[in-house]
mmCIF file of C-alpha atoms and ligand atoms in Angstrom:
data_model
loop_
_atom_site.group_PDB
_atom_site.id
_atom_site.type_symbol
_atom_site.label_atom_id
_atom_site.label_comp_id
_atom_site.label_asym_id
_atom_site.label_seq_id
_atom_site.Cartn_x
_atom_site.Cartn_y
_atom_site.Cartn_z
ATOM 1 C CA MET A 25 0.000 0.000 0.000
ATOM 2 C CA THR A 26 1.740 3.107 -1.185
ATOM 3 C CA ASP A 27 1.102 6.730 -1.747
ATOM 4 C CA ALA A 28 0.183 7.779 -5.270
ATOM 5 C CA ASP A 29 3.295 9.932 -5.435
ATOM 6 C CA ASP A 30 5.655 7.657 -3.576
ATOM 7 C CA PRO A 31 8.848 7.662 -5.642
ATOM 8 C CA THR A 32 10.482 4.778 -3.799
ATOM 9 C CA ILE A 33 8.498 1.939 -5.289
ATOM 10 C CA ASP A 34 8.733 3.436 -8.766
ATOM 11 C CA ASP A 35 12.517 3.602 -8.429
ATOM 12 C CA GLU A 36 12.512 -0.007 -7.298
ATOM 13 C CA ILE A 37 10.384 -1.089 -10.269
ATOM 14 C CA VAL A 38 12.643 0.677 -12.761
ATOM 15 C CA ALA A 39 15.815 -0.606 -11.088
ATOM 16 C CA ARG A 40 14.656 -4.227 -11.115
ATOM 17 C CA ALA A 41 13.325 -3.986 -14.669
ATOM 18 C CA ARG A 42 16.592 -2.468 -15.943
ATOM 19 C CA ILE A 43 18.680 -5.167 -14.302
ATOM 20 C CA HIS A 44 16.445 -7.859 -15.746
ATOM 21 C CA ALA A 45 16.560 -6.244 -19.193
ATOM 22 C CA ARG A 46 20.350 -6.006 -19.083
ATOM 23 C CA GLU A 47 20.616 -9.716 -18.273
ATOM 24 C CA VAL A 48 18.175 -10.685 -21.025
ATOM 25 C CA ILE A 49 19.901 -8.468 -23.593
ATOM 26 C CA SER A 50 23.321 -9.909 -22.869
ATOM 27 C CA GLU A 51 22.131 -13.504 -22.508
ATOM 28 C CA HIS A 52 20.442 -13.432 -25.929
ATOM 29 C CA ASP A 53 22.815 -11.001 -27.563
ATOM 30 C CA LEU A 54 19.909 -8.751 -28.453
ATOM 31 C CA GLU A 55 20.485 -5.772 -30.669
ATOM 32 C CA ILE A 56 18.965 -3.251 -28.333
ATOM 33 C CA ASP A 57 20.596 0.109 -27.784
ATOM 34 C CA ARG A 58 20.239 0.649 -24.057
ATOM 35 C CA ASN A 59 21.225 4.290 -24.490
ATOM 36 C CA ALA A 60 18.091 4.748 -26.576
ATOM 37 C CA LEU A 61 15.876 2.913 -24.104
ATOM 38 C CA GLU A 62 14.067 4.727 -21.334
ATOM 39 C CA TRP A 63 11.938 3.483 -18.465
ATOM 40 C CA THR A 64 9.026 4.978 -16.618
ATOM 41 C CA VAL A 65 6.262 3.887 -14.249
ATOM 42 C CA THR A 66 2.596 4.790 -14.500
ATOM 43 C CA THR A 67 -0.313 4.412 -12.112
ATOM 44 C CA ARG A 68 -2.833 5.473 -14.753
ATOM 45 C CA ALA A 69 -3.026 2.391 -16.933
ATOM 46 C CA ARG A 70 -6.224 0.689 -15.902
ATOM 47 C CA ARG A 71 -5.712 -2.646 -17.605
ATOM 48 C CA ARG A 72 -2.325 -2.789 -19.236
ATOM 49 C CA ALA A 73 0.606 -4.067 -17.214
ATOM 50 C CA GLY A 74 3.088 -2.443 -19.573
ATOM 51 C CA ALA A 75 3.512 -0.525 -22.802
ATOM 52 C CA CYS A 76 6.297 0.626 -25.084
ATOM 53 C CA ARG A 77 6.275 4.058 -26.683
ATOM 54 C CA TRP A 78 8.399 4.989 -29.645
ATOM 55 C CA ASN A 79 9.644 8.478 -30.277
ATOM 56 C CA ARG A 80 10.291 8.424 -34.002
ATOM 57 C CA ALA A 81 12.131 11.734 -34.035
ATOM 58 C CA ASP A 82 14.618 10.835 -31.293
ATOM 59 C CA GLU A 83 14.534 7.097 -32.029
ATOM 60 C CA VAL A 84 14.103 6.451 -28.321
ATOM 61 C CA ALA A 85 11.907 3.639 -27.001
ATOM 62 C CA THR A 86 10.281 4.157 -23.612
ATOM 63 C CA ILE A 87 9.009 1.182 -21.659
ATOM 64 C CA VAL A 88 6.119 2.146 -19.415
ATOM 65 C CA LEU A 89 5.446 -0.219 -16.507
ATOM 66 C CA THR A 90 2.258 -0.166 -14.455
ATOM 67 C CA ARG A 91 2.821 0.035 -10.733
ATOM 68 C CA GLN A 92 -0.415 -1.768 -9.846
ATOM 69 C CA ALA A 93 0.716 -4.738 -11.944
ATOM 70 C CA TYR A 94 4.046 -4.815 -10.122
ATOM 71 C CA GLU A 95 2.210 -4.788 -6.812
ATOM 72 C CA ARG A 96 -0.209 -7.478 -7.862
ATOM 73 C CA TYR A 97 2.034 -9.886 -9.755
ATOM 74 C CA ASP A 98 4.810 -12.049 -8.472
ATOM 75 C CA TRP A 99 8.185 -11.106 -9.892
ATOM 76 C CA GLU A 100 8.263 -13.953 -12.432
ATOM 77 C CA THR A 101 5.059 -12.724 -14.042
ATOM 78 C CA PHE A 102 6.144 -9.113 -13.978
ATOM 79 C CA ALA A 103 9.519 -10.013 -15.468
ATOM 80 C CA GLY A 104 7.562 -11.559 -18.369
ATOM 81 C CA VAL A 105 5.902 -8.179 -18.899
ATOM 82 C CA VAL A 106 9.341 -6.549 -18.963
ATOM 83 C CA ARG A 107 10.536 -9.029 -21.618
ATOM 84 C CA HIS A 108 7.364 -8.509 -23.655
ATOM 85 C CA GLU A 109 7.950 -4.760 -23.715
ATOM 86 C CA LEU A 110 11.609 -5.358 -24.489
ATOM 87 C CA VAL A 111 10.546 -7.168 -27.665
ATOM 88 C CA HIS A 112 8.533 -4.083 -28.636
ATOM 89 C CA ALA A 113 11.566 -1.889 -27.927
ATOM 90 C CA TRP A 114 13.728 -4.148 -30.082
ATOM 91 C CA GLU A 115 11.243 -3.999 -32.976
ATOM 92 C CA TYR A 116 10.978 -0.221 -32.740
ATOM 93 C CA GLN A 117 14.715 0.268 -32.641
ATOM 94 C CA GLN A 118 15.391 -2.185 -35.481
ATOM 95 C CA PHE A 119 12.383 -1.600 -37.733
ATOM 96 C CA GLY A 120 10.746 1.646 -36.603
ATOM 97 C CA GLU A 121 7.463 -0.138 -35.928
ATOM 98 C CA SER A 122 6.104 -2.830 -33.654
ATOM 99 C CA GLY A 123 3.092 -5.113 -33.316
ATOM 100 C CA HIS A 124 2.310 -8.660 -32.239
ATOM 101 C CA GLY A 125 3.078 -10.387 -35.543
ATOM 102 C CA GLU A 126 5.341 -13.278 -36.486
ATOM 103 C CA ARG A 127 8.564 -11.370 -35.935
ATOM 104 C CA PHE A 128 7.350 -10.358 -32.498
ATOM 105 C CA HIS A 129 6.187 -13.865 -31.755
ATOM 106 C CA ASP A 130 9.565 -15.405 -32.663
ATOM 107 C CA LEU A 131 11.589 -13.240 -30.343
ATOM 108 C CA ALA A 132 8.959 -13.383 -27.594
ATOM 109 C CA ALA A 133 9.169 -17.189 -27.739
ATOM 110 C CA THR A 134 12.970 -17.057 -27.537
ATOM 111 C CA LEU A 135 12.771 -14.808 -24.483
ATOM 112 C CA ASP A 136 9.946 -16.834 -22.932
ATOM 113 C CA ALA A 137 7.829 -13.666 -22.922
ATOM 114 C CA PRO A 138 4.047 -13.639 -23.295
ATOM 115 C CA ARG A 139 2.997 -12.911 -26.884
ATOM 116 C CA TYR A 140 0.248 -10.520 -25.895
ATOM 117 C CA CYS A 141 0.376 -7.592 -23.515
ATOM 118 C CA GLU A 142 -0.624 -8.723 -20.082
ATOM 119 C CA THR A 143 -3.868 -7.300 -18.821
ATOM 120 C CA PHE A 144 -5.086 -7.171 -15.298
ATOM 121 C CA ALA A 145 -8.250 -5.952 -13.652
ATOM 122 C CA GLU A 146 -8.091 -2.759 -11.678
ATOM 123 C CA PRO A 147 -10.132 -3.015 -8.469
ATOM 124 C CA ARG A 148 -13.537 -1.395 -8.759
ATOM 125 C CA TYR A 149 -13.180 0.571 -5.546
ATOM 126 C CA ALA A 150 -10.286 2.213 -3.755
ATOM 127 C CA LEU A 151 -10.287 2.809 0.015
ATOM 128 C CA ARG A 152 -8.132 5.715 1.077
ATOM 129 C CA CYS A 153 -7.113 7.265 4.386
ATOM 130 C CA LEU A 154 -8.041 10.927 4.792
ATOM 131 C CA GLY A 155 -5.337 11.582 7.417
ATOM 132 C CA ALA A 156 -3.030 14.364 6.288
ATOM 133 C CA ASP A 157 0.153 12.429 7.018
ATOM 134 C CA CYS A 158 -1.012 8.962 6.078
ATOM 135 C CA ASP A 159 -0.809 7.378 2.657
ATOM 136 C CA TRP A 160 -2.725 4.167 3.290
ATOM 137 C CA SER A 161 -4.951 2.928 0.477
ATOM 138 C CA ALA A 162 -6.344 -0.405 -0.681
ATOM 139 C CA GLY A 163 -8.288 -1.740 -3.641
ATOM 140 C CA ARG A 164 -11.528 -3.691 -3.424
ATOM 141 C CA HIS A 165 -13.175 -5.675 -6.189
ATOM 142 C CA ARG A 166 -16.513 -5.977 -4.386
ATOM 143 C CA ALA A 167 -18.759 -3.649 -2.453
ATOM 144 C CA SER A 168 -17.581 -4.852 0.966
ATOM 145 C CA LYS A 169 -18.869 -3.299 4.196
ATOM 146 C CA PRO A 170 -16.213 -0.554 4.307
ATOM 147 C CA VAL A 171 -17.094 0.308 0.693
ATOM 148 C CA LYS A 172 -20.806 0.570 1.497
ATOM 149 C CA ALA A 173 -20.440 2.341 4.831
ATOM 150 C CA PRO A 174 -16.965 3.849 5.189
ATOM 151 C CA GLY A 175 -18.196 6.074 8.028
ATOM 152 C CA GLY A 176 -18.077 3.056 10.338
ATOM 153 C CA TYR A 177 -14.410 2.382 9.674
ATOM 154 C CA ARG A 178 -11.094 3.981 10.501
ATOM 155 C CA CYS A 179 -7.705 3.728 8.871
ATOM 156 C CA GLY A 180 -5.938 0.707 10.352
ATOM 157 C CA ARG A 181 -2.638 2.553 10.280
ATOM 158 C CA CYS A 182 -3.431 5.956 11.797
ATOM 159 C CA GLY A 183 -7.076 5.898 12.933
ATOM 160 C CA SER A 184 -8.276 8.671 10.592
ATOM 161 C CA ASP A 185 -11.487 8.598 8.563
ATOM 162 C CA ILE A 186 -11.451 6.882 5.216
ATOM 163 C CA GLU A 187 -13.043 7.618 1.885
ATOM 164 C CA VAL A 188 -14.002 5.331 -0.961
ATOM 165 C CA GLU A 189 -13.545 6.013 -4.651
ATOM 166 C CA HIS A 190 -15.430 4.377 -7.500
ATOM 167 C CA VAL A 191 -12.304 3.994 -9.625
ATOM 168 C CA ASP A 192 -13.889 4.185 -13.079
ATOM 169 C CA SER A 193 -15.771 7.409 -12.444
ATOM 170 C CA GLY A 194 -13.552 8.975 -9.780
ATOM 171 C CA ARG A 195 -16.629 9.602 -7.600
ATOM 172 C CA THR A 196 -15.907 9.444 -3.870
ATOM 173 C CA TRP A 197 -17.922 9.101 -0.663
ATOM 174 C CA THR A 198 -17.341 8.807 3.074
ATOM 175 C CA THR A 199 -20.742 7.647 4.334
ATOM 176 C CA ALA A 200 -23.391 4.999 3.646
ATOM 177 C CA SER A 201 -25.698 7.642 2.192
ATOM 178 C CA GLY A 202 -22.831 8.888 0.032
ATOM 179 C CA PHE A 203 -22.455 5.350 -1.283
ATOM 180 C CA GLY A 204 -26.175 5.205 -2.093
ATOM 181 C CA GLY A 205 -26.043 8.608 -3.760
ATOM 182 C CA ALA A 206 -23.041 7.732 -5.892
ATOM 183 C CA LYS A 207 -24.603 4.457 -6.951
ATOM 184 C CA ALA A 208 -27.862 6.153 -7.904
ATOM 185 C CA ALA A 209 -26.096 8.979 -9.725
ATOM 186 C CA LEU A 210 -23.898 6.661 -11.756
ATOM 187 C CA GLY A 211 -26.723 4.330 -12.772
ATOM 188 C CA LYS A 212 -25.464 2.088 -15.549
ATOM 189 C CA ARG A 213 -21.940 3.371 -15.213
ATOM 190 C CA TRP A 214 -21.723 1.816 -11.740
HETATM 191 ZN ZN1 LIG B 304 2.525 -5.889 -26.672
HETATM 192 ZN ZN1 LIG B 305 -4.268 6.524 7.860
#
């Protein structure tokens, strides 16, 4: 459970991914220019565990890793995501384009990387501490009691009130009536 702006875990993700990439590149003698490969972490991807962006002008590939996937997966699975995105980076650097075709498939198989981008389900609800100095949060897939009536619960870490967010819409509430109101207001989008 980390703060949305906590840099520590993002640094850890990038550090581990870079080390893994370096090992894979040297083990398979991949033609990837690591000086033209950048890494970043996002918390905004709702379903994709990773992505690779290509800057045509600079010829720099940027691998974007999703923090929630890192937190949810074991390292072996996440390392597969890193290798998958590495195949994209290789295609971009070598051919200026990338997809999930035969060429991709061949190298992905060699690297024991999944052929398709991993997807994962973002929790429907997020519980969050309202304490000024506390960064506790947690995801929930179902409308559990704290989701339905957060007013009856306190942050387990600091004792402050908590709020709930409906992740898809960004709507938040802190009480049982707030939950009812949000549900009614969202209707089919709930
Ligand atoms: Zn992909
Ligand atoms: Zn707290």
